[in-house]
Amino acid sequence: MTNTKLLAAAAVILAGTTVTAAAEEYTITVWAGGTNPTENYRLDNIELAADLLEREAAINGEELTINIEKQSWSGWDDFRQAVTLAGEAGNGPNILVAGHDDIPTWSKSGLLRPIGDYIYTDTYPLSQIYPNLWDVVTYNGQIWGVPQDAEARVMYWSIPGLKAIGWSDAEIADLPAKVKSGEFTLYDMLDAVKKMQDEGAVAAGDGFAPRPSNGGDYWQFYQSFGGEIADEESGKLVLDKQAMQDFYTFFADAVDDGVVSSTYLGLPWDTWHGSVVEGKYGVWHGGSWHYAQWTRQNGMTDFFDKVQYTLIPAGNENGRANSITHPLAYLLTAQGSEDEAEIAAELIARASSPELNAFHAVKSGHLAIGEDEVNVPLYANDRWLSEASAFLPDANATPNNVNVGIFQNDMFAGLESVWTGTATPEQAVNDLEAKLHADVGDDLIVR
């Protein structure tokens, strides 16, 4: 932390002495990417924090007005393009809500201020945030963000489908433990969904419904076969050729088994969500937050009677059951004056209180960011959040490596070629290796 900045912020915001000379008015802009209607509290909590700060100032005899201008994008590509263009033009927002994996690129390009210079992480409410989430927003030894949410990515199973192939209630209840231990693998899953199709419980080709587009979810299948995304010691990206080939082979086998079609990728998300809610799929994987979308936005009822949920199973003896978490974070931009940055940082800290973050967690289906939040009654009484939180100990985040997005895109291109039958898994891995050498150079370890 830079004590100079923190002391200056305290003078402006907390002591109530600097702003007493005259009425103060600020306009703080906040942009959020990947934000759907159930995730409005990513932005609204900044507004609520501003209201709290204004009320505290009024009690101290201050006249403080903070105007909040909010904008969100449902996707990521358009959001990131808007952030980059606005940063170059010098008219970007003061606060961003973005993925932790955006930190390396944007911090190196000068778009961000290191928020660790403006906050006290050992003071409530930031002091109750889980330490591992602080690790996720730390890059090159500096804290660049405040964790905004947490999540787990989950394998969902149709209970009616499992019962149609003879599974008992006890066997369905035991599935999460068997997946976690590695006893039940991805290939056991393929056998189960093939039987669901054979029994007519789900239509041909609807047995397995993976994520229909590129995304971090596919790292999980690489890890299921023993893949490691980055070398822990050097931080370099790792291409484990055997694990990658096993991962690609699994999806080629799924297509060959007829449980997912060769033309499946590119399915519109609305169609995918609608099919989940209508109970058309045997097994599918998605985020913990999708629960909120299905039950609150799409009208899914009796979720707990219809759906079982587990980690992503291990693929073979080399891998492990796992989940990828992709926490979003509040980031402080280089936009605006120092006074505005200090106000923005204070708003971020207050928006991270257990009570305000619980609004976001419960409405959106995301998980708590801190130990006190799980005791907030609104959160504690939510069955889904309590049960989904159990996946977090087995979850890991993608590394804060500036080239991990390139690796993911190249990996997915290889998966597409195998999925559609234009390359064998072995060919796709060899092509991937050549592509990665060209794209990331010596930031790659090949095993």
Coordinates of C-alpha atoms in Angstrom, one line a residue:
M1 CA 0.0 0.0 0.0
T2 CA 1.1 3.6 -0.6
N3 CA 0.5 5.4 2.6
T4 CA 0.5 8.7 1.0
K5 CA -2.6 7.9 -1.1
L6 CA -4.4 6.2 1.7
L7 CA -3.8 9.1 4.0
A8 CA -5.0 11.5 1.4
A9 CA -8.1 9.4 0.9
A10 CA -8.8 9.4 4.6
A11 CA -8.5 13.2 4.6
V12 CA -11.0 13.5 1.8
I13 CA -13.5 10.9 2.8
L14 CA -13.3 9.8 6.4
A15 CA -12.2 12.7 8.5
G16 CA -14.8 15.0 7.1
T17 CA -12.5 18.0 7.3
T18 CA -11.4 18.7 3.8
V19 CA -14.8 18.6 2.3
T20 CA -16.4 20.9 4.8
A21 CA -15.2 24.0 3.2
A22 CA -17.7 23.7 0.4
A23 CA -20.2 21.3 -1.1
E24 CA -18.5 18.6 -3.0
E25 CA -19.9 16.8 -6.0
Y26 CA -18.4 13.9 -7.9
T27 CA -19.5 11.8 -10.8
I28 CA -18.2 8.2 -10.7
T29 CA -18.8 5.9 -13.7
V30 CA -18.8 2.1 -13.4
W31 CA -18.8 -0.4 -16.2
A32 CA -19.4 -4.1 -15.9
G33 CA -18.8 -6.9 -18.4
G34 CA -20.5 -10.3 -18.5
T35 CA -23.5 -9.0 -16.6
N36 CA -27.0 -10.3 -17.0
P37 CA -30.3 -9.0 -15.5
T38 CA -29.9 -11.1 -12.3
E39 CA -26.4 -9.5 -11.7
N40 CA -27.5 -5.9 -11.4
Y41 CA -26.1 -5.6 -7.9
R42 CA -22.5 -5.5 -9.3
L43 CA -23.4 -1.9 -10.3
D44 CA -26.2 -1.2 -7.9
N45 CA -24.0 -1.8 -4.9
I46 CA -21.7 1.0 -5.9
E47 CA -24.8 3.2 -6.0
L48 CA -25.9 2.0 -2.5
A49 CA -22.4 2.6 -1.2
A50 CA -22.5 6.2 -2.5
D51 CA -25.8 6.7 -0.7
L52 CA -24.2 5.5 2.6
L53 CA -21.2 7.8 2.1
E54 CA -23.4 10.8 1.4
R55 CA -25.4 10.0 4.6
E56 CA -22.3 9.8 6.7
A57 CA -21.1 13.1 5.3
A58 CA -24.4 14.7 6.1
I59 CA -24.2 13.5 9.7
N60 CA -20.7 15.1 9.9
G61 CA -22.2 18.3 8.5
E62 CA -20.8 17.8 5.1
E63 CA -22.6 18.3 1.8
L64 CA -21.4 15.5 -0.5
T65 CA -23.1 14.4 -3.7
I66 CA -21.9 11.4 -5.6
N67 CA -23.5 10.7 -8.9
I68 CA -23.2 7.2 -10.2
E69 CA -23.3 6.5 -13.9
K70 CA -23.7 2.8 -14.7
Q71 CA -23.3 0.7 -17.9
S72 CA -23.2 -3.1 -18.4
W73 CA -22.5 -5.5 -21.2
S74 CA -23.9 -9.1 -21.2
G75 CA -20.9 -10.4 -23.1
W76 CA -17.1 -9.9 -22.8
D77 CA -15.7 -9.2 -26.2
D78 CA -17.7 -6.0 -26.7
F79 CA -17.1 -4.9 -23.1
R80 CA -13.3 -5.4 -23.4
Q81 CA -13.3 -3.5 -26.8
A82 CA -15.2 -0.7 -25.2
V83 CA -12.8 -0.5 -22.3
T84 CA -9.7 -0.5 -24.5
L85 CA -11.1 2.2 -26.9
A86 CA -12.3 4.4 -24.0
G87 CA -8.9 4.0 -22.3
E88 CA -7.1 5.1 -25.4
A89 CA -9.5 8.1 -25.8
G90 CA -9.2 9.1 -22.2
N91 CA -12.9 8.9 -21.5
G92 CA -13.3 5.6 -19.7
P93 CA -15.0 4.8 -16.5
N94 CA -13.6 5.2 -12.9
I95 CA -14.5 1.6 -11.9
L96 CA -14.5 -1.6 -13.9
V97 CA -16.1 -4.9 -13.0
A98 CA -14.1 -7.5 -14.9
G99 CA -12.5 -10.8 -14.8
H100 CA -9.3 -11.2 -12.7
D101 CA -7.7 -12.5 -15.9
D102 CA -8.0 -9.0 -17.4
I103 CA -5.6 -7.6 -14.8
P104 CA -2.3 -8.5 -16.5
T105 CA -3.1 -6.9 -19.9
W106 CA -4.8 -3.8 -18.5
S107 CA -2.3 -3.2 -15.7
K108 CA 0.6 -3.4 -18.2
S109 CA -1.1 -1.0 -20.6
G110 CA -1.6 1.6 -18.0
L111 CA -5.5 1.4 -17.9
L112 CA -5.5 0.6 -14.2
R113 CA -4.4 2.0 -10.9
P114 CA -3.2 -0.5 -8.3
I115 CA -6.1 -0.4 -5.9
G116 CA -3.9 -1.7 -3.2
D117 CA -2.5 1.8 -2.9
Y118 CA -6.0 3.2 -2.1
I119 CA -7.5 0.6 0.3
Y120 CA -6.8 -1.1 3.6
T121 CA -7.2 -4.8 3.2
D122 CA -6.8 -5.4 6.9
T123 CA -9.7 -3.2 7.8
Y124 CA -13.4 -4.3 7.8
P125 CA -15.1 -5.1 5.5
L126 CA -12.2 -6.0 3.3
S127 CA -10.5 -7.8 6.1
Q128 CA -13.1 -10.6 6.0
I129 CA -12.6 -11.4 2.3
Y130 CA -11.1 -14.9 1.8
P131 CA -7.3 -14.8 1.4
N132 CA -7.3 -17.0 -1.7
L133 CA -9.5 -14.4 -3.5
W134 CA -6.9 -11.7 -2.7
D135 CA -4.3 -14.0 -4.4
V136 CA -6.5 -14.1 -7.5
V137 CA -6.5 -10.3 -7.9
T138 CA -2.7 -9.9 -7.1
Y139 CA -0.4 -9.6 -10.1
N140 CA 3.4 -8.9 -10.0
G141 CA 3.2 -8.4 -6.3
Q142 CA 0.5 -5.7 -6.4
I143 CA -3.2 -5.8 -5.5
W144 CA -5.1 -4.6 -8.6
G145 CA -8.7 -5.5 -7.7
V146 CA -11.2 -6.2 -4.9
P147 CA -13.0 -9.5 -5.3
Q148 CA -16.6 -8.9 -6.4
D149 CA -17.9 -12.4 -6.5
A150 CA -16.9 -16.1 -6.5
E151 CA -18.3 -19.0 -8.3
A152 CA -18.0 -22.7 -9.1
R153 CA -18.6 -24.5 -12.4
V154 CA -20.6 -27.6 -12.0
M155 CA -21.7 -30.8 -13.8
Y156 CA -25.5 -31.0 -13.7
W157 CA -27.3 -34.3 -14.0
S158 CA -31.0 -35.0 -14.8
I159 CA -32.5 -36.9 -11.9
P160 CA -35.4 -38.2 -14.0
G161 CA -32.8 -39.3 -16.6
L162 CA -30.8 -41.2 -14.0
K163 CA -33.9 -42.8 -12.6
A164 CA -35.0 -43.9 -16.1
I165 CA -31.8 -46.0 -16.3
G166 CA -32.4 -47.6 -13.0
W167 CA -30.5 -45.5 -10.5
S168 CA -31.9 -45.5 -7.0
D169 CA -32.3 -42.4 -4.8
A170 CA -29.3 -43.6 -2.8
E171 CA -27.1 -44.0 -5.9
I172 CA -28.1 -40.5 -7.1
A173 CA -27.3 -39.1 -3.6
D174 CA -23.9 -40.8 -3.6
L175 CA -22.9 -39.4 -7.0
P176 CA -21.2 -36.2 -5.8
A177 CA -18.9 -38.2 -3.4
K178 CA -18.1 -40.8 -6.1
V179 CA -17.2 -38.0 -8.6
K180 CA -15.0 -36.2 -6.1
S181 CA -13.1 -39.3 -5.2
G182 CA -12.5 -40.2 -8.9
E183 CA -14.5 -43.4 -8.7
F184 CA -17.0 -42.1 -11.2
T185 CA -15.2 -40.7 -14.3
L186 CA -16.1 -38.7 -17.5
Y187 CA -16.3 -42.0 -19.4
D188 CA -18.8 -43.4 -16.8
M189 CA -20.8 -40.3 -17.5
L190 CA -20.8 -41.0 -21.3
D191 CA -22.1 -44.5 -20.6
A192 CA -24.9 -43.2 -18.4
V193 CA -26.1 -40.6 -20.9
K194 CA -25.9 -43.1 -23.8
K195 CA -28.2 -45.4 -21.7
M196 CA -30.6 -42.4 -21.1
Q197 CA -30.8 -42.0 -24.9
D198 CA -31.3 -45.7 -25.4
E199 CA -34.1 -45.8 -22.8
G200 CA -35.8 -42.7 -24.5
A201 CA -35.3 -40.6 -21.4
V202 CA -33.7 -37.9 -23.5
A203 CA -33.6 -37.5 -27.3
A204 CA -30.7 -38.8 -29.4
G205 CA -27.9 -36.2 -29.3
D206 CA -29.2 -34.6 -26.1
G207 CA -27.5 -36.9 -23.7
F208 CA -24.6 -34.5 -23.1
A209 CA -24.8 -30.7 -23.4
P210 CA -21.5 -29.0 -22.8
R211 CA -20.9 -25.3 -22.9
P212 CA -21.8 -24.4 -26.5
S213 CA -19.1 -21.8 -27.0
N214 CA -15.5 -21.0 -26.1
G215 CA -14.9 -20.3 -22.5
G216 CA -12.9 -21.1 -19.4
D217 CA -15.0 -24.1 -18.7
Y218 CA -13.0 -26.2 -21.1
W219 CA -9.9 -25.9 -18.9
Q220 CA -11.7 -28.2 -16.5
F221 CA -11.6 -31.1 -19.0
Y222 CA -7.9 -30.5 -19.6
Q223 CA -7.4 -30.7 -15.8
S224 CA -9.6 -33.8 -15.7
F225 CA -7.0 -35.6 -17.7
G226 CA -4.0 -34.3 -15.7
G227 CA -3.3 -31.1 -17.5
E228 CA -1.8 -28.1 -15.7
I229 CA -2.5 -24.6 -17.1
A230 CA 0.6 -22.9 -15.8
D231 CA 3.9 -23.9 -14.1
E232 CA 3.6 -23.0 -10.5
E233 CA 7.3 -22.0 -10.1
S234 CA 7.9 -20.1 -13.4
G235 CA 4.4 -18.9 -14.1
K236 CA 4.8 -20.0 -17.8
L237 CA 1.9 -21.7 -19.6
V238 CA 2.0 -25.5 -19.8
L239 CA 1.0 -27.7 -22.8
D240 CA 0.7 -31.2 -21.5
K241 CA 0.4 -33.0 -24.8
Q242 CA -0.9 -36.3 -23.4
A243 CA -3.5 -34.6 -21.2
M244 CA -4.6 -32.3 -24.1
Q245 CA -4.9 -35.3 -26.5
D246 CA -6.9 -37.3 -23.9
F247 CA -9.2 -34.2 -23.4
Y248 CA -9.7 -33.9 -27.2
T249 CA -10.3 -37.7 -27.5
F250 CA -13.0 -37.6 -24.9
F251 CA -15.1 -35.1 -26.9
A252 CA -14.4 -37.0 -30.1
D253 CA -15.7 -40.1 -28.3
A254 CA -18.8 -38.2 -27.2
V255 CA -19.6 -37.3 -30.8
D256 CA -18.9 -40.9 -31.9
D257 CA -21.3 -42.2 -29.2
G258 CA -24.0 -39.9 -30.5
V259 CA -24.6 -38.2 -27.2
V260 CA -23.7 -34.8 -28.7
S261 CA -23.7 -33.8 -32.3
S262 CA -20.8 -32.8 -34.5
T263 CA -22.6 -29.5 -35.2
Y264 CA -23.5 -28.7 -31.6
L265 CA -20.9 -25.9 -31.0
G266 CA -22.4 -22.5 -31.7
L267 CA -25.8 -23.4 -30.3
P268 CA -27.4 -20.1 -29.1
W269 CA -27.3 -19.6 -25.4
D270 CA -31.0 -18.9 -25.1
T271 CA -31.7 -22.2 -26.8
W272 CA -29.3 -24.0 -24.4
H273 CA -30.9 -22.4 -21.3
G274 CA -34.4 -23.1 -22.6
S275 CA -33.5 -26.8 -23.1
V276 CA -32.0 -27.1 -19.6
V277 CA -35.2 -25.6 -18.1
E278 CA -37.4 -28.0 -20.2
G279 CA -35.4 -31.0 -18.9
K280 CA -34.2 -32.0 -22.4
Y281 CA -30.6 -32.8 -21.5
G282 CA -29.2 -35.8 -19.6
V283 CA -26.0 -34.1 -18.3
W284 CA -24.8 -30.6 -18.9
H285 CA -22.2 -28.3 -17.3
G286 CA -22.4 -24.6 -16.4
G287 CA -21.8 -22.1 -13.7
S288 CA -23.2 -22.0 -10.2
W289 CA -24.8 -18.7 -11.2
H290 CA -26.9 -20.4 -13.8
Y291 CA -29.1 -21.7 -11.0
A292 CA -30.4 -18.2 -10.5
Q293 CA -31.0 -17.7 -14.2
W294 CA -32.9 -20.9 -14.6
T295 CA -35.0 -20.5 -11.4
R296 CA -35.5 -16.7 -11.3
Q297 CA -35.4 -15.7 -14.9
N298 CA -36.5 -18.8 -16.9
G299 CA -39.1 -20.1 -14.4
M300 CA -37.6 -23.5 -13.6
T301 CA -39.4 -25.1 -10.7
D302 CA -38.5 -28.0 -8.4
F303 CA -34.8 -27.7 -9.2
F304 CA -33.6 -29.8 -6.3
D305 CA -36.1 -32.6 -7.3
K306 CA -34.9 -32.6 -10.9
V307 CA -31.2 -31.9 -10.8
Q308 CA -28.1 -33.5 -9.1
Y309 CA -24.8 -31.6 -9.2
T310 CA -21.2 -32.6 -8.9
L311 CA -17.7 -31.5 -9.7
I312 CA -16.5 -32.0 -13.3
P313 CA -15.4 -35.7 -13.0
A314 CA -11.8 -36.9 -13.5
G315 CA -11.1 -38.3 -17.0
N316 CA -8.6 -40.9 -16.1
E317 CA -6.1 -41.9 -13.4
N318 CA -3.9 -38.9 -14.3
G319 CA -6.5 -36.3 -13.6
R320 CA -8.8 -35.2 -10.9
A321 CA -12.4 -34.0 -10.3
N322 CA -12.3 -30.2 -10.4
S323 CA -14.0 -26.9 -11.0
I324 CA -12.7 -23.6 -12.4
T325 CA -13.7 -20.5 -10.6
H326 CA -13.5 -17.2 -12.4
P327 CA -14.0 -14.4 -9.8
L328 CA -14.9 -11.0 -11.0
A329 CA -13.2 -8.0 -9.4
Y330 CA -13.8 -4.3 -8.9
L331 CA -10.9 -2.6 -10.7
L332 CA -9.8 1.1 -10.3
T333 CA -9.0 2.7 -13.6
A334 CA -6.4 5.4 -14.4
Q335 CA -9.3 7.6 -15.4
G336 CA -10.0 10.9 -13.6
S337 CA -8.4 12.8 -10.8
E338 CA -6.8 11.5 -7.6
D339 CA -9.8 12.7 -5.6
E340 CA -12.1 10.7 -7.9
A341 CA -9.9 7.6 -7.6
E342 CA -10.0 7.9 -3.8
I343 CA -13.8 8.3 -3.8
A344 CA -14.1 5.3 -6.2
A345 CA -11.9 3.1 -4.0
E346 CA -14.0 4.0 -0.9
L347 CA -17.2 3.1 -2.8
I348 CA -15.6 -0.3 -3.8
A349 CA -14.7 -1.0 -0.3
R350 CA -18.2 -0.3 1.0
A351 CA -19.8 -2.2 -1.8
S352 CA -17.8 -5.2 -0.6
S353 CA -19.6 -5.4 2.8
P354 CA -21.1 -8.8 3.6
E355 CA -24.7 -7.4 3.5
L356 CA -24.4 -5.6 0.1
N357 CA -22.5 -8.4 -1.5
A358 CA -25.1 -10.9 -0.3
F359 CA -27.7 -9.0 -2.4
H360 CA -25.6 -9.9 -5.5
A361 CA -24.8 -13.4 -4.4
V362 CA -28.3 -14.5 -3.6
K363 CA -30.0 -12.8 -6.6
S364 CA -27.3 -14.0 -9.1
G365 CA -26.4 -17.4 -7.7
H366 CA -22.8 -16.4 -7.0
L367 CA -20.9 -17.4 -3.9
A368 CA -19.8 -15.4 -0.9
I369 CA -16.5 -13.5 -1.1
G370 CA -15.9 -13.4 2.7
E371 CA -16.3 -15.4 5.9
D372 CA -18.8 -13.0 7.4
E373 CA -21.1 -13.0 4.3
V374 CA -22.1 -16.7 4.8
N375 CA -23.7 -15.7 8.1
V376 CA -25.8 -12.9 6.6
P377 CA -29.4 -14.4 7.0
L378 CA -30.3 -13.7 3.3
Y379 CA -27.3 -15.8 2.2
A380 CA -27.4 -18.4 5.0
N381 CA -31.0 -19.3 4.2
D382 CA -30.3 -20.0 0.5
R383 CA -30.0 -23.7 0.0
W384 CA -28.2 -23.5 -3.4
L385 CA -25.5 -21.2 -2.2
S386 CA -24.8 -23.2 0.9
E387 CA -24.5 -26.4 -1.2
A388 CA -22.6 -24.9 -4.1
S389 CA -20.0 -23.4 -1.7
A390 CA -18.9 -26.9 -0.9
F391 CA -17.3 -27.1 -4.4
L392 CA -14.9 -24.1 -3.8
P393 CA -12.2 -26.1 -2.0
D394 CA -11.7 -28.2 -5.2
A395 CA -11.9 -25.1 -7.5
N396 CA -8.9 -23.3 -9.0
A397 CA -8.7 -20.1 -11.0
T398 CA -6.9 -19.6 -14.3
P399 CA -3.5 -18.0 -13.8
N400 CA -3.0 -14.3 -14.2
N401 CA -0.8 -14.8 -17.2
V402 CA -1.1 -12.2 -20.0
N403 CA -1.1 -15.0 -22.6
V404 CA -3.7 -17.4 -21.0
G405 CA -6.5 -16.0 -23.2
I406 CA -4.5 -16.8 -26.3
F407 CA -3.8 -20.3 -25.0
Q408 CA -7.5 -20.7 -24.4
N409 CA -8.5 -19.6 -27.8
D410 CA -6.0 -21.8 -29.5
M411 CA -7.0 -24.7 -27.3
F412 CA -10.7 -24.2 -28.2
A413 CA -9.8 -24.0 -32.0
G414 CA -8.2 -27.4 -31.7
L415 CA -11.2 -28.8 -29.8
E416 CA -13.5 -27.5 -32.6
S417 CA -11.4 -29.2 -35.3
V418 CA -11.7 -32.5 -33.4
W419 CA -15.4 -32.0 -32.5
T420 CA -16.3 -31.5 -36.2
G421 CA -14.1 -34.3 -37.4
T422 CA -11.7 -32.2 -39.4
A423 CA -8.7 -33.3 -37.4
T424 CA -7.8 -36.3 -35.2
P425 CA -6.9 -35.5 -31.5
E426 CA -3.2 -36.2 -32.2
Q427 CA -3.2 -33.9 -35.2
A428 CA -5.0 -31.2 -33.3
V429 CA -2.5 -31.3 -30.4
N430 CA 0.4 -31.1 -32.8
D431 CA -1.2 -28.1 -34.5
L432 CA -1.9 -26.5 -31.1
E433 CA 1.8 -26.9 -30.1
A434 CA 2.9 -25.2 -33.3
K435 CA 0.3 -22.4 -32.9
L436 CA 1.3 -21.8 -29.3
H437 CA 5.0 -21.6 -30.1
A438 CA 4.1 -18.9 -32.7
D439 CA 1.7 -17.0 -30.4
V440 CA 3.3 -17.0 -27.0
G441 CA 7.0 -17.8 -27.7
D442 CA 9.0 -18.8 -24.7
D443 CA 6.1 -18.3 -22.4
L444 CA 5.3 -21.9 -22.9
I445 CA 6.5 -25.2 -21.4
V446 CA 5.7 -28.3 -23.5
R447 CA 5.5 -31.6 -21.6

